[in-house]
Amino acid sequence: MTTYLEAEANPLRNTGAIRIYDADAFAGMRKACQLTARCLDGLVEIVQPGVTTQAIDDFVYDFAVSHDAVPATLNYRGYTKSVCTSINHVVCHGIPNEKPLKEGDIVNIDVTLIVDGWHGDSSRMYPVGRVKRAAERLCDVTYRSLLLGIDAVRPGGHIGDIGAAIQTYAESERCSVVRDFCGHGVGKLFHDAPNILHYGHRGEGPEMRPGMIFTIEPMINLGRPHVKILSDGWTAVTRDRTLSAQYEHTIGVTEDGCEVFTFSPGRFDTPGIAFDPNLDAAR
Ligand code: MF3
Ligand code: CO
Ligand code: CO
């Protein structure tokens, strides 16, 4: 059975109950998420061949501090960086370091900024210089799968509708959906109930209700879906070393659908990725 709670009147820990947020919370999330989106916009000109992921981390840290925000990943469960940078076959939770990006890489940059206690969580793929067609296609398929997941969000629907939409489309493009990580409720907590699986069946899982806030963040692979965690305890990579891509938005369920809090103010939601018109049939 699913329990739904008024968000602010209840303790700040993940009890498994789903929080229902009011208009003030939506306003707070809008602000945090738009700052995160501006930070991701600012990274468009930073990401170039030769730039280190540590330089990206420095940019995000400085951006946060200069906007009265805190990067949520800093000291989160022992993680020591302001951002996750996941390159090529890295699925998620790549740790910034001093190794430079090279032409042809694709890198996911995942930023979560806390503003007035609210967490804005979003990630995008950034191509480094010119990338191979297969890499661009994977990014295209992954962002489209996220949009199809978002389209499935409406009150009265079920969380499973989201994963079903993502999985059906991604697999129709001969890609696979990572099972080991999921989207999540978000608000004053970084990771809260419910889990948002990126695979599954329509009608499964908790019912969606107005006032729910969560992320959708599909990780899509060109090869098989299986991952392993490297010895640093964080970095998740594809077992078959094929490319993996991810985009993430934070959304709120409204009376008639949803509001996407993390859309790019500069229209850089898919920086450097030209959508392939041949894939438009899927929409
Ligand atoms: N931002 C990630 C997410 O989308 C979580 C990163 S947690 C970290 O949920 F510790 F790895 F940074
Ligand atoms: Co997230
Ligand atoms: Co994130």
Short mmCIF file of C-alpha atoms and ligand atoms in Angstrom, two decimals:
data_model
loop_
_atom_site.label_atom_id
_atom_site.label_comp_id
_atom_site.label_asym_id
_atom_site.label_seq_id
_atom_site.Cartn_x
_atom_site.Cartn_y
_atom_site.Cartn_z
CA MET A 1 0.00 0.00 0.00
CA THR A 2 1.22 3.50 -0.76
CA THR A 3 1.06 6.25 1.85
CA TYR A 4 0.90 9.91 0.76
CA LEU A 5 1.89 12.67 3.21
CA GLU A 6 1.63 16.42 3.30
CA ALA A 7 5.31 17.24 2.71
CA GLU A 8 6.15 19.99 5.19
CA ALA A 9 4.35 18.59 8.21
CA ASN A 10 6.37 15.40 8.30
CA PRO A 11 9.90 14.39 9.35
CA LEU A 12 12.79 14.94 6.97
CA ARG A 13 13.78 11.38 6.27
CA ASN A 14 12.84 8.80 3.68
CA THR A 15 10.11 6.74 5.34
CA GLY A 16 8.87 5.28 2.07
CA ALA A 17 5.81 7.51 2.13
CA ILE A 18 5.28 9.81 -0.88
CA ARG A 19 5.21 13.51 -0.07
CA ILE A 20 2.63 15.85 -1.56
CA TYR A 21 3.98 19.39 -1.90
CA ASP A 22 2.11 22.72 -1.85
CA ALA A 23 2.44 25.81 -4.06
CA ASP A 24 5.23 27.32 -1.91
CA ALA A 25 7.28 24.15 -2.32
CA PHE A 26 6.73 24.23 -6.09
CA ALA A 27 8.01 27.83 -6.08
CA GLY A 28 11.08 26.80 -4.09
CA MET A 29 11.79 23.88 -6.42
CA ARG A 30 11.31 26.09 -9.49
CA LYS A 31 14.01 28.43 -8.16
CA ALA A 32 16.52 25.70 -7.24
CA CYS A 33 15.94 23.83 -10.49
CA GLN A 34 16.30 26.94 -12.65
CA LEU A 35 19.62 27.73 -10.96
CA THR A 36 20.78 24.17 -11.71
CA ALA A 37 19.64 24.58 -15.32
CA ARG A 38 21.58 27.87 -15.61
CA CYS A 39 24.67 26.13 -14.25
CA LEU A 40 24.28 23.37 -16.88
CA ASP A 41 23.82 26.12 -19.52
CA GLY A 42 27.09 27.71 -18.37
CA LEU A 43 28.93 24.44 -18.89
CA VAL A 44 28.17 24.44 -22.63
CA GLU A 45 31.17 26.65 -23.40
CA ILE A 46 33.41 25.06 -20.75
CA VAL A 47 33.23 21.51 -22.14
CA GLN A 48 35.95 21.31 -24.82
CA PRO A 49 38.74 18.89 -25.72
CA GLY A 50 41.58 19.32 -23.18
CA VAL A 51 39.39 20.47 -20.28
CA THR A 52 39.57 18.29 -17.16
CA THR A 53 36.51 17.08 -15.31
CA GLN A 54 38.08 18.68 -12.21
CA ALA A 55 37.81 22.04 -14.01
CA ILE A 56 34.11 21.28 -14.55
CA ASP A 57 33.80 20.49 -10.84
CA ASP A 58 35.52 23.81 -9.98
CA PHE A 59 33.11 25.69 -12.27
CA VAL A 60 30.07 24.10 -10.60
CA TYR A 61 31.41 24.75 -7.10
CA ASP A 62 32.17 28.42 -7.88
CA PHE A 63 28.81 28.86 -9.65
CA ALA A 64 26.97 27.44 -6.63
CA VAL A 65 28.81 29.50 -4.04
CA SER A 66 28.41 32.72 -6.04
CA HIS A 67 24.64 32.12 -6.23
CA ASP A 68 24.10 31.27 -2.53
CA ALA A 69 23.62 27.60 -3.36
CA VAL A 70 25.31 24.41 -2.15
CA PRO A 71 26.20 21.44 -4.39
CA ALA A 72 24.21 18.56 -2.90
CA THR A 73 26.78 15.88 -3.74
CA LEU A 74 29.55 17.55 -1.70
CA ASN A 75 30.11 15.25 1.29
CA TYR A 76 26.99 13.26 0.38
CA ARG A 77 27.49 9.68 1.64
CA GLY A 78 31.26 10.14 1.39
CA TYR A 79 31.26 11.65 -2.12
CA THR A 80 33.70 14.59 -2.16
CA LYS A 81 32.94 16.44 -5.42
CA SER A 82 30.37 19.06 -6.50
CA VAL A 83 29.28 17.19 -9.61
CA CYS A 84 29.30 13.76 -11.28
CA THR A 85 31.03 13.51 -14.69
CA SER A 86 30.37 10.25 -16.53
CA ILE A 87 32.35 9.76 -19.74
CA ASN A 88 31.56 7.30 -22.59
CA HIS A 89 31.00 3.82 -21.02
CA VAL A 90 30.60 5.33 -17.54
CA VAL A 91 26.90 4.99 -16.71
CA CYS A 92 26.76 7.40 -13.75
CA HIS A 93 28.58 8.70 -10.64
CA GLY A 94 31.88 9.32 -12.46
CA ILE A 95 34.22 11.26 -10.15
CA PRO A 96 35.90 14.40 -11.53
CA ASN A 97 39.70 14.13 -11.92
CA GLU A 98 42.68 15.73 -13.66
CA LYS A 99 42.40 13.73 -16.89
CA PRO A 100 41.52 15.95 -19.87
CA LEU A 101 38.45 15.30 -22.04
CA LYS A 102 39.28 14.28 -25.60
CA GLU A 103 37.65 14.97 -28.94
CA GLY A 104 34.85 12.44 -29.53
CA ASP A 105 34.02 11.82 -25.86
CA ILE A 106 30.46 12.17 -24.63
CA VAL A 107 30.16 13.23 -20.99
CA ASN A 108 27.15 13.37 -18.70
CA ILE A 109 27.32 16.21 -16.19
CA ASP A 110 24.94 15.77 -13.25
CA VAL A 111 24.40 18.83 -11.06
CA THR A 112 22.25 19.16 -7.95
CA LEU A 113 22.13 22.61 -6.36
CA ILE A 114 20.45 23.27 -3.02
CA VAL A 115 18.72 26.67 -2.78
CA ASP A 116 16.85 27.56 0.44
CA GLY A 117 16.85 23.84 1.27
CA TRP A 118 15.30 22.78 -2.07
CA HIS A 119 17.23 20.40 -4.36
CA GLY A 120 17.34 21.05 -8.13
CA ASP A 121 18.65 17.85 -9.78
CA SER A 122 19.39 17.68 -13.50
CA SER A 123 21.91 16.25 -15.94
CA ARG A 124 22.71 16.52 -19.63
CA MET A 125 25.07 14.93 -22.15
CA TYR A 126 27.82 17.15 -23.59
CA PRO A 127 29.64 16.09 -26.76
CA VAL A 128 33.36 16.93 -26.68
CA GLY A 129 34.15 18.41 -30.10
CA ARG A 130 32.87 16.23 -32.94
CA VAL A 131 31.51 12.83 -31.89
CA LYS A 132 30.67 9.64 -33.78
CA ARG A 133 27.21 9.20 -35.22
CA ALA A 134 26.50 6.25 -32.91
CA ALA A 135 27.28 8.43 -29.87
CA GLU A 136 25.04 11.24 -31.10
CA ARG A 137 22.25 8.77 -31.87
CA LEU A 138 22.48 7.32 -28.34
CA CYS A 139 22.18 10.81 -26.83
CA ASP A 140 19.22 11.56 -29.12
CA VAL A 141 17.45 8.32 -28.16
CA THR A 142 18.14 8.93 -24.45
CA TYR A 143 16.73 12.47 -24.41
CA ARG A 144 13.68 11.36 -26.41
CA SER A 145 13.12 8.53 -23.93
CA LEU A 146 13.18 11.08 -21.09
CA LEU A 147 10.62 13.26 -22.93
CA LEU A 148 8.38 10.22 -23.48
CA GLY A 149 8.67 9.41 -19.77
CA ILE A 150 7.68 12.99 -18.93
CA ASP A 151 4.71 12.76 -21.33
CA ALA A 152 3.47 9.77 -19.32
CA VAL A 153 3.21 11.84 -16.11
CA ARG A 154 -0.36 12.77 -15.18
CA PRO A 155 -2.51 12.52 -12.06
CA GLY A 156 -4.36 9.20 -11.94
CA GLY A 157 -1.64 7.48 -13.96
CA HIS A 158 0.89 5.15 -12.36
CA ILE A 159 4.65 5.46 -11.87
CA GLY A 160 5.00 2.34 -14.05
CA ASP A 161 3.62 4.29 -17.03
CA ILE A 162 6.86 6.31 -17.04
CA GLY A 163 9.20 3.32 -17.17
CA ALA A 164 7.02 1.55 -19.73
CA ALA A 165 7.19 4.55 -22.08
CA ILE A 166 10.97 4.81 -21.71
CA GLN A 167 11.68 1.10 -22.09
CA THR A 168 9.35 0.55 -25.05
CA TYR A 169 10.94 3.37 -27.00
CA ALA A 170 14.60 2.72 -26.04
CA GLU A 171 14.34 -0.98 -26.91
CA SER A 172 12.58 -0.16 -30.20
CA GLU A 173 15.80 1.74 -31.02
CA ARG A 174 17.89 -1.39 -30.17
CA CYS A 175 19.21 0.22 -26.99
CA SER A 176 18.91 -1.08 -23.40
CA VAL A 177 17.70 0.47 -20.13
CA VAL A 178 19.97 0.32 -17.07
CA ARG A 179 18.12 -1.34 -14.18
CA ASP A 180 20.52 -0.66 -11.29
CA PHE A 181 19.76 3.06 -10.84
CA CYS A 182 16.48 4.94 -10.84
CA GLY A 183 14.87 8.36 -10.53
CA HIS A 184 13.64 9.45 -7.12
CA GLY A 185 11.42 11.72 -5.10
CA VAL A 186 13.23 15.01 -4.40
CA GLY A 187 12.54 18.18 -2.43
CA LYS A 188 14.16 19.08 0.87
CA LEU A 189 15.62 15.57 0.70
CA PHE A 190 18.01 14.67 -2.15
CA HIS A 191 16.76 11.09 -2.53
CA ASP A 192 13.25 10.32 -1.28
CA ALA A 193 10.36 7.98 -2.11
CA PRO A 194 9.14 7.00 -4.63
CA ASN A 195 11.70 5.21 -6.80
CA ILE A 196 11.11 6.01 -10.47
CA LEU A 197 12.11 2.94 -12.49
CA HIS A 198 12.99 3.54 -16.14
CA TYR A 199 11.52 0.19 -17.21
CA GLY A 200 8.34 -1.71 -16.36
CA HIS A 201 4.68 -1.92 -17.25
CA ARG A 202 1.81 0.53 -17.56
CA GLY A 203 -0.47 0.61 -14.52
CA GLU A 204 2.19 -0.73 -12.13
CA GLY A 205 3.46 1.09 -9.06
CA PRO A 206 2.01 3.93 -7.00
CA GLU A 207 -0.61 6.25 -8.46
CA MET A 208 0.61 9.71 -9.42
CA ARG A 209 -1.05 12.60 -7.61
CA PRO A 210 -0.81 16.40 -7.99
CA GLY A 211 1.92 17.78 -5.70
CA MET A 212 4.36 14.89 -6.13
CA ILE A 213 7.91 15.95 -7.11
CA PHE A 214 10.47 13.54 -8.55
CA THR A 215 13.27 13.09 -11.07
CA ILE A 216 13.26 11.03 -14.26
CA GLU A 217 16.83 10.17 -15.30
CA PRO A 218 17.06 7.23 -17.71
CA MET A 219 20.47 5.66 -18.36
CA ILE A 220 20.41 4.07 -21.83
CA ASN A 221 23.16 1.82 -23.25
CA LEU A 222 24.07 0.97 -26.83
CA GLY A 223 24.85 -2.59 -25.68
CA ARG A 224 23.59 -4.68 -22.79
CA PRO A 225 22.06 -3.12 -19.66
CA HIS A 226 24.43 -4.60 -17.08
CA VAL A 227 26.74 -2.43 -15.00
CA LYS A 228 29.55 -2.87 -12.53
CA ILE A 229 30.96 -0.52 -9.91
CA LEU A 230 34.69 0.28 -10.05
CA SER A 231 36.96 -0.08 -7.01
CA ASP A 232 36.52 3.63 -6.11
CA GLY A 233 33.08 2.55 -4.86
CA TRP A 234 31.20 5.06 -7.05
CA THR A 235 31.93 4.86 -10.78
CA ALA A 236 29.34 2.68 -12.55
CA VAL A 237 30.37 1.39 -15.99
CA THR A 238 28.74 -0.83 -18.60
CA ARG A 239 29.99 -4.42 -18.21
CA ASP A 240 30.38 -4.75 -21.99
CA ARG A 241 32.08 -1.30 -22.16
CA THR A 242 29.54 0.00 -24.69
CA LEU A 243 28.51 3.66 -24.57
CA SER A 244 25.95 4.86 -22.04
CA ALA A 245 23.99 8.12 -21.95
CA GLN A 246 21.74 9.86 -19.43
CA TYR A 247 19.64 13.01 -19.14
CA GLU A 248 17.73 14.04 -16.01
CA HIS A 249 14.89 16.44 -15.28
CA THR A 250 13.16 17.27 -12.00
CA ILE A 251 9.39 17.56 -12.41
CA GLY A 252 6.27 18.26 -10.36
CA VAL A 253 2.90 16.59 -10.95
CA THR A 254 0.16 19.17 -11.61
CA GLU A 255 -3.64 18.93 -11.91
CA ASP A 256 -3.39 18.31 -15.65
CA GLY A 257 0.04 16.80 -16.25
CA CYS A 258 3.38 18.01 -14.99
CA GLU A 259 5.73 20.95 -14.76
CA VAL A 260 9.37 20.39 -15.78
CA PHE A 261 11.37 22.52 -13.34
CA THR A 262 14.78 21.98 -14.95
CA PHE A 263 14.21 22.96 -18.58
CA SER A 264 17.11 25.07 -19.89
CA PRO A 265 16.45 28.82 -19.87
CA GLY A 266 18.92 29.08 -22.79
CA ARG A 267 17.37 26.17 -24.73
CA PHE A 268 20.49 24.05 -24.20
CA ASP A 269 18.61 20.98 -23.00
CA THR A 270 20.58 18.79 -25.44
CA PRO A 271 23.75 20.79 -26.05
CA GLY A 272 25.45 19.92 -29.35
CA ILE A 273 23.07 17.08 -30.19
CA ALA A 274 21.20 17.54 -33.45
CA PHE A 275 18.04 15.46 -33.36
CA ASP A 276 17.92 12.92 -36.17
CA PRO A 277 14.75 13.49 -38.23
CA ASN A 278 14.63 9.76 -38.96
CA LEU A 279 13.87 9.23 -35.28
CA ASP A 280 10.92 11.64 -35.34
CA ALA A 281 8.53 8.83 -36.20
CA ALA A 282 8.90 7.74 -32.58
CA ARG A 283 7.26 10.94 -31.26
N1 MF3 B 1 22.71 13.51 -8.89
C1 MF3 B 1 22.60 12.08 -8.77
C2 MF3 B 1 21.15 11.78 -9.00
O1 MF3 B 1 20.66 12.13 -10.03
C3 MF3 B 1 23.08 11.55 -7.48
C4 MF3 B 1 24.53 11.68 -7.28
S1 MF3 B 1 24.93 11.18 -5.70
C5 MF3 B 1 26.61 11.17 -5.68
O2 MF3 B 1 20.42 11.29 -8.19
F1 MF3 B 1 26.95 10.99 -4.47
F2 MF3 B 1 27.06 10.25 -6.49
F3 MF3 B 1 27.05 12.33 -6.11
CO CO B 2 18.61 12.38 -9.49
CO CO B 3 21.26 14.00 -10.72
#
